[in-house]
Short mmCIF file of C-alpha atoms in Angstrom, two decimals:
data_model
loop_
_atom_site.label_atom_id
_atom_site.label_comp_id
_atom_site.label_asym_id
_atom_site.label_seq_id
_atom_site.Cartn_x
_atom_site.Cartn_y
_atom_site.Cartn_z
CA MET A 1 0.17 0.15 -0.12
CA GLY A 2 2.54 2.05 0.93
CA LEU A 3 3.87 2.21 -3.16
CA LEU A 4 0.34 2.83 -3.99
CA LEU A 5 0.23 5.82 -0.96
CA LYS A 6 3.26 7.20 -3.16
CA LEU A 7 1.88 6.95 -6.76
CA SER A 8 -1.46 8.96 -5.18
CA ALA A 9 1.18 11.44 -3.77
CA PHE A 10 3.02 12.07 -7.50
CA ILE A 11 -0.50 12.36 -8.92
CA ASP A 12 -2.17 14.91 -6.46
CA ALA A 13 1.33 16.99 -6.56
CA VAL A 14 1.32 17.33 -10.47
CA ASN A 15 -2.46 17.77 -10.43
CA GLU A 16 -1.99 20.43 -7.60
CA LYS A 17 0.82 21.79 -9.86
CA ILE A 18 -1.77 22.56 -13.05
CA GLY A 19 -4.39 23.67 -11.12
CA GLY A 20 -2.14 26.66 -9.78
CA VAL A 21 -1.46 27.36 -13.43
CA CYS A 22 -5.25 26.92 -14.14
CA ASN A 23 -5.91 29.31 -11.49
CA TRP A 24 -3.20 32.02 -12.99
CA LEU A 25 -5.20 31.57 -16.35
CA VAL A 26 -8.10 32.57 -14.84
CA LEU A 27 -6.46 36.47 -14.33
CA LEU A 28 -4.29 35.90 -17.78
CA ALA A 29 -8.09 34.74 -19.27
CA CYS A 30 -9.92 37.68 -17.59
CA ILE A 31 -6.75 40.07 -19.08
CA VAL A 32 -6.83 38.78 -22.57
CA SER A 33 -10.78 39.81 -22.79
CA GLY A 34 -10.32 43.17 -21.06
CA GLY A 35 -7.59 44.22 -23.37
CA ASN A 36 -9.39 42.81 -26.13
CA ALA A 37 -12.28 44.52 -25.54
CA MET A 38 -10.33 47.91 -24.78
CA ILE A 39 -8.66 47.55 -28.17
CA ARG A 40 -11.54 47.37 -30.25
CA TYR A 41 -13.94 49.96 -28.78
CA ALA A 42 -11.34 52.26 -28.57
CA TYR A 43 -9.03 51.71 -31.51
CA ASP A 44 -11.50 49.95 -33.61
CA SER A 45 -9.13 47.50 -34.24
CA SER A 46 -8.95 43.51 -33.06
CA SER A 47 -8.20 40.06 -34.07
CA ASN A 48 -9.97 36.93 -33.81
CA ALA A 49 -6.45 34.92 -32.62
CA TRP A 50 -7.64 37.11 -29.10
CA LEU A 51 -10.80 36.21 -28.89
CA GLU A 52 -9.92 32.28 -29.99
CA LEU A 53 -7.02 32.45 -27.47
CA GLN A 54 -9.51 33.06 -23.99
CA TRP A 55 -11.21 30.08 -25.78
CA TYR A 56 -8.59 27.88 -25.07
CA MET A 57 -7.51 29.61 -21.79
CA PHE A 58 -10.88 28.61 -20.73
CA ALA A 59 -11.07 24.96 -21.88
CA ILE A 60 -8.01 24.41 -20.24
CA ILE A 61 -8.70 26.00 -17.40
CA VAL A 62 -12.24 23.91 -17.54
CA MET A 63 -10.49 20.50 -18.38
CA PHE A 64 -7.55 20.67 -16.39
CA GLY A 65 -9.39 22.54 -12.93
CA ALA A 66 -11.58 19.70 -13.07
CA ALA A 67 -8.49 17.45 -11.78
CA TYR A 68 -7.49 19.92 -9.73
CA THR A 69 -11.40 20.62 -8.26
CA LEU A 70 -11.26 16.26 -7.23
CA LYS A 71 -8.16 16.48 -5.53
CA ARG A 72 -9.92 19.53 -3.23
CA ASN A 73 -13.05 17.46 -2.95
CA GLU A 74 -14.48 21.05 -4.11
CA HIS A 75 -16.71 19.23 -7.17
CA VAL A 76 -20.56 19.29 -7.29
CA ARG A 77 -22.43 16.54 -6.09
CA VAL A 78 -25.99 15.10 -6.17
CA ASP A 79 -26.32 15.42 -2.45
CA LEU A 80 -29.57 12.78 -1.95
CA PHE A 81 -28.40 10.77 1.21
CA TYR A 82 -24.66 11.40 1.84
CA MET A 83 -24.72 14.23 4.45
CA THR A 84 -26.91 10.73 6.15
CA LEU A 85 -24.14 8.64 6.00
CA SER A 86 -20.99 7.99 8.41
CA ARG A 87 -17.58 8.77 7.52
CA ARG A 88 -16.87 5.25 6.57
CA GLY A 89 -20.61 5.32 4.14
CA GLN A 90 -19.38 8.10 2.70
CA LEU A 91 -16.03 6.80 1.34
CA TRP A 92 -17.53 4.10 0.18
CA VAL A 93 -19.85 5.88 -2.11
CA ASP A 94 -16.78 7.46 -3.33
CA ILE A 95 -15.42 4.01 -3.80
CA LEU A 96 -18.04 3.13 -5.62
CA GLY A 97 -18.87 5.69 -8.11
CA THR A 98 -15.38 6.38 -8.98
CA ILE A 99 -15.13 2.78 -9.27
CA VAL A 100 -18.68 2.20 -11.67
CA PHE A 101 -18.67 5.92 -12.97
CA LEU A 102 -15.38 8.09 -13.06
CA ILE A 103 -12.70 6.49 -13.85
CA PRO A 104 -14.53 4.65 -16.95
CA THR A 105 -16.21 7.39 -17.96
CA CYS A 106 -13.14 9.42 -18.36
CA THR A 107 -10.97 6.50 -19.43
CA ILE A 108 -13.57 5.85 -22.51
CA LEU A 109 -13.83 9.86 -23.00
CA ALA A 110 -10.41 9.78 -23.56
CA TRP A 111 -9.79 7.06 -25.93
CA LEU A 112 -12.81 8.27 -27.91
CA SER A 113 -11.39 11.77 -27.81
CA TRP A 114 -7.54 10.95 -29.24
CA PRO A 115 -8.87 10.18 -32.93
CA PHE A 116 -10.69 13.77 -32.62
CA PHE A 117 -7.12 15.36 -31.69
CA MET A 118 -5.13 13.34 -34.11
CA GLN A 119 -6.96 13.83 -36.85
CA ALA A 120 -6.69 17.98 -36.17
CA PHE A 121 -2.80 16.92 -35.51
CA ASN A 122 -2.62 15.11 -38.48
CA VAL A 123 -3.62 17.87 -40.98
CA SER A 124 -2.97 20.93 -38.72
CA GLU A 125 -5.89 22.29 -38.37
CA HIS A 126 -6.45 25.79 -37.95
CA SER A 127 -9.10 28.33 -37.30
CA SER A 128 -10.77 29.05 -40.40
CA ASN A 129 -11.40 32.66 -38.91
CA ALA A 130 -9.23 35.66 -39.94
CA GLY A 131 -5.66 35.84 -38.03
CA GLY A 132 -7.37 32.50 -36.14
CA LEU A 133 -5.24 29.92 -34.16
CA LEU A 134 -4.00 26.42 -34.58
CA ARG A 135 -7.01 24.39 -33.44
CA TRP A 136 -4.71 20.70 -32.80
CA PRO A 137 -2.86 21.63 -29.18
CA ILE A 138 -6.35 22.91 -28.27
CA LYS A 139 -8.22 19.59 -29.31
CA LEU A 140 -5.28 17.33 -27.24
CA VAL A 141 -6.42 19.37 -24.19
CA LEU A 142 -9.63 16.66 -24.14
CA PRO A 143 -8.05 13.48 -23.84
CA VAL A 144 -5.41 15.14 -21.71
CA GLY A 145 -7.91 16.41 -19.09
CA PHE A 146 -10.16 13.44 -19.31
CA VAL A 147 -6.59 11.22 -18.44
CA LEU A 148 -5.83 13.51 -15.46
CA VAL A 149 -9.33 13.17 -13.92
CA ALA A 150 -9.29 9.14 -14.23
CA LEU A 151 -5.63 9.45 -12.39
CA GLN A 152 -6.64 11.88 -9.73
CA GLY A 153 -9.95 9.36 -9.65
CA LEU A 154 -7.47 6.75 -8.66
CA SER A 155 -5.67 9.19 -6.39
CA GLU A 156 -8.35 9.58 -4.28
CA LEU A 157 -9.62 5.37 -4.37
CA ILE A 158 -5.85 4.85 -3.25
CA LYS A 159 -6.44 6.99 -0.79
CA ARG A 160 -10.19 6.05 0.93
CA VAL A 161 -8.83 2.62 0.22
CA ALA A 162 -5.98 3.24 3.21
CA PHE A 163 -7.92 5.22 4.60
CA LEU A 164 -10.54 2.96 5.07
CA ASN A 165 -7.81 -0.05 6.48
CA ASP A 166 -6.82 2.25 9.12
CA ILE A 167 -3.73 3.61 7.20
CA PRO A 168 -3.06 7.42 7.89
CA VAL A 169 -3.73 9.96 4.71
CA GLU A 170 -2.78 13.34 5.24
CA SER A 171 -3.30 14.45 2.10
CA LEU A 172 -7.50 12.95 2.52
CA GLU A 173 -9.70 15.95 1.53
CA ALA A 174 -12.70 13.39 2.09
CA HIS A 175 -14.53 16.22 3.96
CA TYR A 176 -17.70 17.52 2.50
CA GLU A 177 -20.34 20.10 3.49
CA ARG A 178 -23.31 20.80 1.79
CA PRO A 179 -23.60 24.52 -0.05
CA THR A 180 -25.83 26.96 1.76
CA GLN A 181 -27.80 28.46 -0.72
#
């Protein structure tokens, strides 16, 4: 179990770093968006590349930030009975959900999105908009993002199984509070 926990710690560290980059991308996307709007209205000049860059940054934030969000246990839940369970019960629900839904779904989506990327890469796909960007690099974000979420799911699975076997896991983010509305 020690080797698996080291793997989990490595996956956590990778997704933590990627999450930090995504946090900065939010700021950068706001700056690009504001700058693009200012230049467009103040100087009647703009480029489709700036607009597409915003879309690309948003795609990276969503796809790569999903693994970071899962690591921090801040993803959206459909809480019908989860809060009524004991901590061990909640961990079992997390384990079953990860094994039955999360990892298989992310694996299938990564597998299905790979040809989408490869086709764009093979033809060096560009935007059809004047001044647009290359399209194939952003299409790589789909399979990589799904792989990152699947790997983070594996990490969460390892930590929860270890915790249920009375192995202390400091990095386990399993506390959940229902959002106040």
